[in-house]
Amino acid sequence: MALHVLDEANRCLGCKKPMCQQGCPIHTNIPEVIRLLKDNHLDDAGRMLFENNPLTTVCSLVCNHENQCEGHCIRNRMPSHDPVHFSIIEDYISTTYANKMTSGPAPKNGMKAAVVGSGPAGLTVAVLLARWGYDVTIFDARDKIGGVMRYGIPNYRLPDSVLDDFQYRHLELKGIHVRPNTAIGKTITIDDLFRDGYKSVFIGAGLWKANAMHIKGETLGNVAFGIDYLANSKAFQLGDDIAVIGVGNSAMDCARTAIRNGARHVTCYARRDEECISASEHEVRYAKLEGVGFRFCKAPVEIRENGIICRDTVKGEDGKFTQVEGSETFYPHTGVIVSVSQGSENSLVKTTTGIETNQRGLLTVNEDGSTTREGVFAGGDAVMGARTVVEAVAIAKKVAASMDAYMKALPADNTPDPYAGIPVFSTPPSDVLAKQGI
């Protein structure tokens, strides 16, 4: 592995104007990282990666490299069209260096910040604020951290062990508190957080509400929504011939997961033609390699217990696809996964005064990530809609800097503790308790 990585690193031309860095949403200094590795300074290379991107171990595995760093590599313009595969270099450096990260939390500055949601945006904000001395608590509705990275990306693409290691090294060792199974907006509200001394709140809740197609049959027992299926695919019994409605990255994840769960036949359906596939080229190629089929220009109009009914669609001169009346065809399947898109839950917004949303239910923010409620910031899918991990990290870095500036500008809190000086209960020594029969 190391030899292969070094061979790949030696292919880097060290461009004075690195197009790979420009293609990266967080502008990772790829040439410098590679130079440090080649000069036997692996720790310095790893430190540079983590300082720029706290989720570098994740991004090395799930980024859309063919359209970002590797897609912009100057070697693509050569006859061989063979870019430097920085993904394997980043994976090797970040994984190796992560095992050496054992330092404790930074000195505290006396201020607390709350992070709602432990997806890529929330974790990035939490790590950065902790680096700058804030006492950070993460609140998440699920029992483990990671958000869409754990519950929306299959284990074969992003192993849970990567996120478990992140929690230990970047959260526990850094003194970041995690409160699982706690959905802000229900029992606990944003107002409660400010009451308890948090100076600023970041909302990074993901899009966990599946969007329905609103066609007949979506409530049947052989149907699953994509986001629910990926969260726990083993819980669904969909048979061995599955239809996946959608051709985005989540749909590819659903299809490939179904194959791994024993489905013999999996077919993806798209309303438009093959040119309109939104999934990455690599994901589509892997899906086809693993046996996933595709049917294009098919608009589902009804789901039944033994399959789906679709109408053909045609592309007009304006580029829009319209359904052809009378072209209904039945396609037999034992189960159906609807993976068209996701939306945001609104319980948090309903219980928080002063926070506005747009027509899609996404939070309204200013350029600095601040919402319409003072002290509350937001980023990630809750603001932008479904995006990639690295895009969430890029936005979160800017929002974290805004939160830091906001909290530093707050007036000092000189409110006296009303319970200062009260008696402190002293637990009797163990021998006294023993004599009392306790």
Short mmCIF file of C-alpha atoms in Angstrom, two decimals:
data_model
loop_
_atom_site.label_atom_id
_atom_site.label_comp_id
_atom_site.label_asym_id
_atom_site.label_seq_id
_atom_site.Cartn_x
_atom_site.Cartn_y
_atom_site.Cartn_z
CA MET A 1 0.00 0.00 0.00
CA ALA A 2 2.69 2.51 1.01
CA LEU A 3 4.74 1.73 -2.10
CA HIS A 4 1.68 2.18 -4.30
CA VAL A 5 0.94 5.52 -2.60
CA LEU A 6 4.50 6.73 -3.09
CA ASP A 7 4.41 5.68 -6.73
CA GLU A 8 1.25 7.73 -7.15
CA ALA A 9 2.79 10.69 -5.31
CA ASN A 10 5.84 10.60 -7.61
CA ARG A 11 3.52 11.14 -10.57
CA CYS A 12 2.60 14.60 -9.27
CA LEU A 13 4.16 17.34 -11.43
CA GLY A 14 4.14 19.92 -8.63
CA CYS A 15 2.41 22.51 -10.78
CA LYS A 16 3.07 26.17 -9.95
CA LYS A 17 -0.63 26.79 -10.59
CA PRO A 18 -2.22 23.67 -9.08
CA MET A 19 -5.55 23.10 -10.80
CA CYS A 20 -6.22 20.23 -8.38
CA GLN A 21 -6.29 22.65 -5.47
CA GLN A 22 -8.66 24.96 -7.34
CA GLY A 23 -10.96 22.03 -8.00
CA CYS A 24 -11.19 21.17 -4.31
CA PRO A 25 -14.12 22.92 -2.54
CA ILE A 26 -11.92 23.48 0.54
CA HIS A 27 -8.76 24.21 -1.48
CA THR A 28 -6.58 21.50 0.07
CA ASN A 29 -2.94 22.33 -0.65
CA ILE A 30 -2.45 19.09 -2.55
CA PRO A 31 1.01 19.78 -4.05
CA GLU A 32 2.44 20.70 -0.63
CA VAL A 33 0.90 17.66 1.05
CA ILE A 34 2.43 15.42 -1.61
CA ARG A 35 5.81 17.18 -1.34
CA LEU A 36 5.87 16.66 2.43
CA LEU A 37 5.06 12.97 1.98
CA LYS A 38 7.82 12.50 -0.59
CA ASP A 39 10.26 14.25 1.79
CA ASN A 40 9.39 11.75 4.56
CA HIS A 41 7.43 14.34 6.57
CA LEU A 42 4.24 12.29 6.84
CA ASP A 43 3.21 13.83 10.18
CA ASP A 44 3.48 17.35 8.76
CA ALA A 45 1.43 16.29 5.76
CA GLY A 46 -1.21 14.74 8.03
CA ARG A 47 -1.31 17.81 10.26
CA MET A 48 -1.86 20.01 7.22
CA LEU A 49 -4.74 17.83 6.02
CA PHE A 50 -6.53 17.81 9.39
CA GLU A 51 -6.02 21.52 10.04
CA ASN A 52 -7.63 22.30 6.69
CA ASN A 53 -10.31 19.61 6.87
CA PRO A 54 -11.25 17.88 10.15
CA LEU A 55 -13.08 15.24 8.09
CA THR A 56 -10.16 14.40 5.82
CA THR A 57 -10.39 10.66 6.64
CA VAL A 58 -14.00 10.73 5.45
CA CYS A 59 -13.50 12.91 2.39
CA SER A 60 -10.66 10.71 1.14
CA LEU A 61 -13.23 7.92 0.79
CA VAL A 62 -16.47 9.61 -0.30
CA CYS A 63 -15.53 12.77 -2.19
CA ASN A 64 -16.48 13.09 -5.85
CA HIS A 65 -12.80 13.05 -6.76
CA GLU A 66 -13.33 12.60 -10.49
CA ASN A 67 -15.07 15.99 -10.66
CA GLN A 68 -12.94 17.79 -8.07
CA CYS A 69 -9.22 17.40 -7.33
CA GLU A 70 -8.51 14.48 -9.67
CA GLY A 71 -10.83 15.83 -12.34
CA HIS A 72 -8.85 19.07 -12.44
CA CYS A 73 -5.40 17.43 -12.45
CA ILE A 74 -3.25 18.75 -15.32
CA ARG A 75 -2.40 15.17 -16.30
CA ASN A 76 -5.94 14.84 -17.64
CA ARG A 77 -4.78 16.99 -20.57
CA MET A 78 -2.07 14.49 -21.47
CA PRO A 79 -2.70 11.69 -24.00
CA SER A 80 -2.85 9.10 -21.20
CA HIS A 81 -5.61 11.05 -19.41
CA ASP A 82 -4.41 9.53 -16.14
CA PRO A 83 -4.64 12.00 -13.21
CA VAL A 84 -2.80 11.68 -9.92
CA HIS A 85 -5.21 9.82 -7.66
CA PHE A 86 -4.95 12.03 -4.61
CA SER A 87 -7.77 10.11 -2.93
CA ILE A 88 -5.53 7.14 -2.12
CA ILE A 89 -2.72 9.48 -1.01
CA GLU A 90 -5.05 11.39 1.31
CA ASP A 91 -6.50 8.16 2.68
CA TYR A 92 -3.05 6.77 3.50
CA ILE A 93 -1.72 9.97 5.09
CA SER A 94 -4.85 10.84 7.10
CA THR A 95 -5.43 7.30 8.37
CA THR A 96 -1.79 6.83 9.38
CA TYR A 97 -1.50 10.23 11.06
CA ALA A 98 -4.87 9.90 12.83
CA ASN A 99 -3.44 7.09 14.96
CA LYS A 100 -0.94 9.56 16.40
CA MET A 101 -3.49 12.20 17.40
CA THR A 102 -3.69 11.89 21.18
CA SER A 103 -3.38 15.46 22.47
CA GLY A 104 -6.06 16.72 24.86
CA PRO A 105 -8.46 19.65 24.64
CA ALA A 106 -7.34 23.23 24.09
CA PRO A 107 -7.42 25.70 27.02
CA LYS A 108 -11.00 26.87 27.59
CA ASN A 109 -12.02 30.47 27.00
CA GLY A 110 -15.02 30.27 29.34
CA MET A 111 -17.76 30.30 26.68
CA LYS A 112 -20.10 27.50 25.64
CA ALA A 113 -21.41 26.75 22.15
CA ALA A 114 -24.04 24.24 21.09
CA VAL A 115 -24.08 22.24 17.86
CA VAL A 116 -27.35 20.68 16.70
CA GLY A 117 -26.68 17.70 14.45
CA SER A 118 -23.53 15.62 14.08
CA GLY A 119 -23.36 15.46 10.31
CA PRO A 120 -20.35 16.80 8.38
CA ALA A 121 -21.24 20.46 8.98
CA GLY A 122 -21.92 20.01 12.69
CA LEU A 123 -18.78 18.01 13.34
CA THR A 124 -16.62 20.52 11.48
CA VAL A 125 -18.02 23.45 13.47
CA ALA A 126 -17.63 21.54 16.75
CA VAL A 127 -13.99 20.64 16.10
CA LEU A 128 -13.01 24.14 15.02
CA LEU A 129 -14.73 25.86 17.95
CA ALA A 130 -13.10 23.40 20.36
CA ARG A 131 -9.71 24.21 18.84
CA TRP A 132 -10.35 27.86 19.62
CA GLY A 133 -11.17 27.17 23.26
CA TYR A 134 -14.95 26.93 23.33
CA ASP A 135 -16.75 24.37 25.49
CA VAL A 136 -18.79 22.53 22.85
CA THR A 137 -21.74 20.18 23.21
CA ILE A 138 -23.18 18.30 20.23
CA PHE A 139 -26.86 17.32 20.29
CA ASP A 140 -27.99 14.59 17.91
CA ALA A 141 -31.33 12.86 17.47
CA ARG A 142 -29.68 9.49 16.81
CA ASP A 143 -27.62 7.26 19.05
CA LYS A 144 -24.32 7.65 17.17
CA ILE A 145 -22.52 10.55 15.54
CA GLY A 146 -22.11 10.98 11.82
CA GLY A 147 -25.52 11.98 10.52
CA VAL A 148 -25.86 11.24 6.84
CA MET A 149 -22.30 9.93 6.77
CA ARG A 150 -23.24 7.02 9.04
CA TYR A 151 -26.93 6.56 8.24
CA GLY A 152 -27.00 7.62 4.60
CA ILE A 153 -23.73 6.31 3.14
CA PRO A 154 -23.37 2.51 2.96
CA ASN A 155 -20.76 0.82 5.11
CA TYR A 156 -18.92 -0.53 2.08
CA ARG A 157 -18.17 3.06 1.04
CA LEU A 158 -17.62 4.57 4.48
CA PRO A 159 -17.00 2.04 7.28
CA ASP A 160 -18.48 2.89 10.68
CA SER A 161 -15.00 2.40 12.14
CA VAL A 162 -13.86 5.64 10.47
CA LEU A 163 -16.55 7.63 12.29
CA ASP A 164 -15.98 5.75 15.56
CA ASP A 165 -12.28 6.65 15.39
CA PHE A 166 -13.21 10.26 14.61
CA GLN A 167 -15.42 10.39 17.70
CA TYR A 168 -12.62 9.11 19.92
CA ARG A 169 -9.78 11.26 18.56
CA HIS A 170 -11.57 14.46 17.63
CA LEU A 171 -14.42 14.61 20.12
CA GLU A 172 -13.64 12.61 23.26
CA LEU A 173 -9.92 13.46 23.40
CA LYS A 174 -10.69 17.12 22.69
CA GLY A 175 -13.29 17.43 25.45
CA ILE A 176 -16.29 17.84 23.13
CA HIS A 177 -19.47 16.57 24.74
CA VAL A 178 -21.96 14.50 22.74
CA ARG A 179 -25.57 14.16 23.84
CA PRO A 180 -27.16 11.40 21.71
CA ASN A 181 -30.85 10.58 21.25
CA THR A 182 -31.69 14.25 21.86
CA ALA A 183 -33.74 15.99 19.19
CA ILE A 184 -33.65 19.75 19.67
CA GLY A 185 -37.09 21.17 19.04
CA LYS A 186 -39.04 18.61 21.01
CA THR A 187 -38.36 18.30 24.74
CA ILE A 188 -35.39 20.69 24.55
CA THR A 189 -35.60 23.89 22.52
CA ILE A 190 -33.17 26.51 21.26
CA ASP A 191 -34.46 28.83 23.98
CA ASP A 192 -33.46 26.25 26.60
CA LEU A 193 -29.92 26.23 25.23
CA PHE A 194 -29.55 29.99 25.60
CA ARG A 195 -31.09 29.78 29.08
CA ASP A 196 -28.39 27.32 30.09
CA GLY A 197 -25.54 29.57 29.07
CA TYR A 198 -24.72 28.64 25.49
CA LYS A 199 -23.55 31.81 23.78
CA SER A 200 -24.19 30.61 20.25
CA VAL A 201 -25.97 27.74 18.53
CA PHE A 202 -25.17 26.07 15.22
CA ILE A 203 -27.93 24.18 13.41
CA GLY A 204 -26.57 21.47 11.16
CA ALA A 205 -29.52 19.10 11.17
CA GLY A 206 -29.67 16.95 8.05
CA LEU A 207 -32.49 16.22 5.64
CA TRP A 208 -34.14 13.18 7.21
CA LYS A 209 -37.63 13.63 5.80
CA ALA A 210 -38.04 11.60 2.62
CA ASN A 211 -39.89 13.38 -0.16
CA ALA A 212 -42.73 11.31 -1.56
CA MET A 213 -43.83 11.14 -5.21
CA HIS A 214 -47.47 11.25 -4.04
CA ILE A 215 -48.58 8.41 -6.27
CA LYS A 216 -50.87 5.54 -5.39
CA GLY A 217 -49.17 2.67 -3.57
CA GLU A 218 -46.42 4.49 -1.65
CA THR A 219 -47.81 3.23 1.67
CA LEU A 220 -47.65 -0.48 0.75
CA GLY A 221 -45.56 -2.87 2.82
CA ASN A 222 -43.15 -3.67 0.01
CA VAL A 223 -42.08 -0.01 -0.34
CA ALA A 224 -39.24 1.85 1.39
CA PHE A 225 -37.99 5.40 1.11
CA GLY A 226 -34.31 5.62 0.25
CA ILE A 227 -33.14 7.54 3.32
CA ASP A 228 -34.92 5.03 5.58
CA TYR A 229 -33.55 2.05 3.67
CA LEU A 230 -29.96 3.27 3.91
CA ALA A 231 -30.31 3.96 7.63
CA ASN A 232 -31.12 0.28 8.29
CA SER A 233 -31.47 -1.75 5.12
CA LYS A 234 -31.63 -5.07 6.99
CA ALA A 235 -34.93 -4.05 8.55
CA PHE A 236 -36.76 -4.13 5.19
CA GLN A 237 -38.02 -7.26 3.45
CA LEU A 238 -38.28 -6.27 -0.20
CA GLY A 239 -37.65 -9.57 -1.94
CA ASP A 240 -35.10 -10.38 -4.60
CA ASP A 241 -36.33 -8.23 -7.52
CA ILE A 242 -36.22 -4.57 -6.50
CA ALA A 243 -37.08 -1.37 -8.32
CA VAL A 244 -35.24 1.79 -7.28
CA ILE A 245 -36.94 5.00 -8.36
CA GLY A 246 -34.25 7.63 -8.88
CA VAL A 247 -30.75 7.90 -10.37
CA GLY A 248 -28.93 10.15 -7.89
CA ASN A 249 -26.06 9.12 -5.63
CA SER A 250 -28.47 7.97 -2.91
CA ALA A 251 -30.33 5.85 -5.44
CA MET A 252 -27.03 4.22 -6.47
CA ASP A 253 -26.27 3.55 -2.80
CA CYS A 254 -29.70 1.95 -2.38
CA ALA A 255 -29.28 -0.21 -5.47
CA ARG A 256 -25.80 -1.41 -4.56
CA THR A 257 -26.84 -2.03 -0.96
CA ALA A 258 -29.80 -4.13 -2.17
CA ILE A 259 -27.40 -6.23 -4.24
CA ARG A 260 -25.25 -6.79 -1.15
CA ASN A 261 -28.36 -7.76 0.81
CA GLY A 262 -29.07 -10.61 -1.59
CA ALA A 263 -31.34 -9.09 -4.25
CA ARG A 264 -30.89 -10.97 -7.52
CA HIS A 265 -32.30 -8.21 -9.72
CA VAL A 266 -32.20 -4.45 -9.13
CA THR A 267 -33.42 -1.89 -11.65
CA CYS A 268 -33.23 1.91 -11.41
CA TYR A 269 -35.97 3.98 -13.01
CA ALA A 270 -35.55 7.55 -14.26
CA ARG A 271 -38.13 10.02 -15.58
CA ARG A 272 -35.59 11.47 -17.97
CA ASP A 273 -32.86 10.09 -20.23
CA GLU A 274 -29.37 8.83 -19.42
CA GLU A 275 -27.82 12.27 -19.89
CA CYS A 276 -29.76 13.49 -16.85
CA ILE A 277 -28.22 11.07 -14.31
CA SER A 278 -27.22 13.10 -11.27
CA ALA A 279 -25.11 10.37 -9.62
CA SER A 280 -21.35 10.47 -10.07
CA GLU A 281 -19.93 8.61 -13.06
CA HIS A 282 -17.98 6.24 -10.82
CA GLU A 283 -21.04 5.30 -8.78
CA VAL A 284 -23.03 4.55 -11.94
CA ARG A 285 -20.21 2.46 -13.38
CA TYR A 286 -19.89 0.47 -10.15
CA ALA A 287 -23.65 -0.06 -10.07
CA LYS A 288 -23.67 -1.41 -13.63
CA LEU A 289 -20.63 -3.56 -12.88
CA GLU A 290 -22.45 -5.11 -9.92
CA GLY A 291 -25.49 -5.96 -12.03
CA VAL A 292 -27.85 -3.00 -11.54
CA GLY A 293 -30.07 -2.34 -14.56
CA PHE A 294 -31.51 0.98 -15.76
CA ARG A 295 -34.75 2.03 -17.43
CA PHE A 296 -34.89 5.60 -18.68
CA CYS A 297 -37.77 7.85 -19.72
CA LYS A 298 -40.12 6.02 -17.36
CA ALA A 299 -42.41 7.98 -15.02
CA PRO A 300 -43.90 5.85 -12.21
CA VAL A 301 -47.63 6.46 -11.85
CA GLU A 302 -48.58 3.66 -9.43
CA ILE A 303 -46.90 1.15 -7.13
CA ARG A 304 -48.45 -2.25 -6.60
CA GLU A 305 -47.60 -5.18 -4.36
CA ASN A 306 -46.05 -7.01 -7.30
CA GLY A 307 -44.47 -4.15 -9.24
CA ILE A 308 -44.85 -0.64 -10.65
CA ILE A 309 -46.75 0.98 -13.50
CA CYS A 310 -44.85 3.57 -15.56
CA ARG A 311 -45.64 5.93 -18.41
CA ASP A 312 -43.13 6.67 -21.11
CA THR A 313 -41.75 10.20 -21.26
CA VAL A 314 -40.45 12.16 -24.24
CA LYS A 315 -38.12 15.12 -24.42
CA GLY A 316 -39.49 18.24 -26.04
CA GLU A 317 -37.68 20.99 -27.90
CA ASP A 318 -37.55 23.00 -24.69
CA GLY A 319 -35.64 20.17 -23.00
CA LYS A 320 -38.52 19.23 -20.72
CA PHE A 321 -39.86 15.69 -20.45
CA THR A 322 -43.59 15.06 -20.69
CA GLN A 323 -45.54 11.86 -20.10
CA VAL A 324 -47.11 10.02 -23.01
CA GLU A 325 -50.76 9.29 -22.26
CA GLY A 326 -51.77 5.70 -22.95
CA SER A 327 -48.19 4.36 -22.72
CA GLU A 328 -48.65 2.73 -19.31
CA THR A 329 -46.64 -0.46 -18.83
CA PHE A 330 -46.47 -2.78 -15.82
CA TYR A 331 -43.02 -3.85 -14.61
CA PRO A 332 -43.04 -6.72 -12.08
CA HIS A 333 -40.95 -6.31 -8.89
CA THR A 334 -41.10 -7.74 -5.40
CA GLY A 335 -40.16 -4.45 -3.72
CA VAL A 336 -39.71 -0.74 -4.44
CA ILE A 337 -37.29 1.85 -3.04
CA VAL A 338 -38.30 5.47 -3.61
CA SER A 339 -35.12 7.56 -3.69
CA VAL A 340 -36.02 10.88 -5.30
CA SER A 341 -34.98 13.48 -2.70
CA GLN A 342 -35.13 14.51 0.94
CA GLY A 343 -36.50 17.47 2.84
CA SER A 344 -36.01 19.01 6.26
CA GLU A 345 -37.91 18.33 9.46
CA ASN A 346 -39.61 21.43 10.85
CA SER A 347 -40.07 20.62 14.54
CA LEU A 348 -37.03 22.72 15.46
CA VAL A 349 -38.29 25.71 13.49
CA LYS A 350 -41.79 25.43 14.93
CA THR A 351 -40.48 25.63 18.50
CA THR A 352 -38.01 28.46 17.92
CA THR A 353 -39.10 32.07 17.62
CA GLY A 354 -37.41 34.30 15.09
CA ILE A 355 -36.06 31.65 12.69
CA GLU A 356 -37.23 31.96 9.10
CA THR A 357 -37.21 29.38 6.31
CA ASN A 358 -37.64 29.54 2.56
CA GLN A 359 -40.30 27.84 0.45
CA ARG A 360 -38.36 24.56 0.50
CA GLY A 361 -38.29 24.55 4.30
CA LEU A 362 -34.56 25.30 4.41
CA LEU A 363 -33.20 27.80 6.91
CA THR A 364 -32.69 31.38 5.72
CA VAL A 365 -29.16 32.62 6.45
CA ASN A 366 -26.94 35.60 5.70
CA GLU A 367 -23.56 35.32 4.00
CA ASP A 368 -21.88 34.68 7.37
CA GLY A 369 -24.24 31.80 8.17
CA SER A 370 -26.28 33.71 10.73
CA THR A 371 -30.03 33.04 10.78
CA THR A 372 -32.77 35.55 11.47
CA ARG A 373 -32.50 34.67 15.18
CA GLU A 374 -29.60 36.37 16.93
CA GLY A 375 -26.90 33.97 18.07
CA VAL A 376 -28.19 31.12 15.91
CA PHE A 377 -26.16 30.06 12.89
CA ALA A 378 -26.77 27.31 10.35
CA GLY A 379 -25.07 25.45 7.53
CA GLY A 380 -24.94 22.18 5.64
CA ASP A 381 -28.00 20.44 4.24
CA ALA A 382 -30.32 22.43 6.51
CA VAL A 383 -29.41 25.50 4.45
CA MET A 384 -28.19 24.29 1.06
CA GLY A 385 -30.26 21.15 0.57
CA ALA A 386 -28.59 17.80 -0.08
CA ARG A 387 -24.92 18.38 -0.89
CA THR A 388 -21.65 16.48 -0.60
CA VAL A 389 -19.61 16.05 2.57
CA VAL A 390 -16.80 18.30 1.41
CA GLU A 391 -19.21 21.08 0.42
CA ALA A 392 -20.70 20.93 3.92
CA VAL A 393 -17.20 21.18 5.40
CA ALA A 394 -16.38 24.20 3.24
CA ILE A 395 -19.48 26.10 4.38
CA ALA A 396 -19.04 25.02 8.01
CA LYS A 397 -15.51 26.43 8.16
CA LYS A 398 -16.82 29.87 7.23
CA VAL A 399 -19.73 29.65 9.67
CA ALA A 400 -17.45 28.57 12.53
CA ALA A 401 -15.31 31.67 11.95
CA SER A 402 -18.46 33.83 12.05
CA MET A 403 -19.59 32.22 15.32
CA ASP A 404 -16.16 32.83 16.82
CA ALA A 405 -16.29 36.52 15.85
CA TYR A 406 -19.86 36.83 17.17
CA MET A 407 -19.10 35.29 20.57
CA LYS A 408 -15.91 37.30 21.03
CA ALA A 409 -17.90 40.48 20.47
CA LEU A 410 -20.46 39.67 23.17
CA PRO A 411 -20.30 41.72 26.37
CA ALA A 412 -18.87 39.97 29.40
CA ASP A 413 -21.41 38.05 31.45
CA ASN A 414 -21.18 39.42 34.99
CA THR A 415 -24.43 37.89 36.22
CA PRO A 416 -23.78 36.60 39.74
CA ASP A 417 -24.47 32.96 40.57
CA PRO A 418 -27.57 33.03 42.82
CA TYR A 419 -26.44 29.80 44.49
CA ALA A 420 -22.86 30.77 45.15
CA GLY A 421 -21.83 30.02 48.69
CA ILE A 422 -24.52 27.42 49.46
CA PRO A 423 -23.46 24.43 51.59
CA VAL A 424 -21.85 21.54 49.73
CA PHE A 425 -23.08 18.10 50.66
CA SER A 426 -20.22 15.87 51.74
CA THR A 427 -20.56 12.14 51.13
CA PRO A 428 -19.60 10.14 54.27
CA PRO A 429 -16.46 8.01 53.98
CA SER A 430 -16.98 4.43 52.89
CA ASP A 431 -16.23 3.08 56.41
CA VAL A 432 -19.01 5.24 57.87
CA LEU A 433 -21.42 3.98 55.24
CA ALA A 434 -20.40 0.41 56.06
CA LYS A 435 -21.16 0.94 59.77
CA GLN A 436 -24.57 2.29 58.81
CA GLY A 437 -25.22 -0.87 56.80
CA ILE A 438 -25.25 0.96 53.47
#
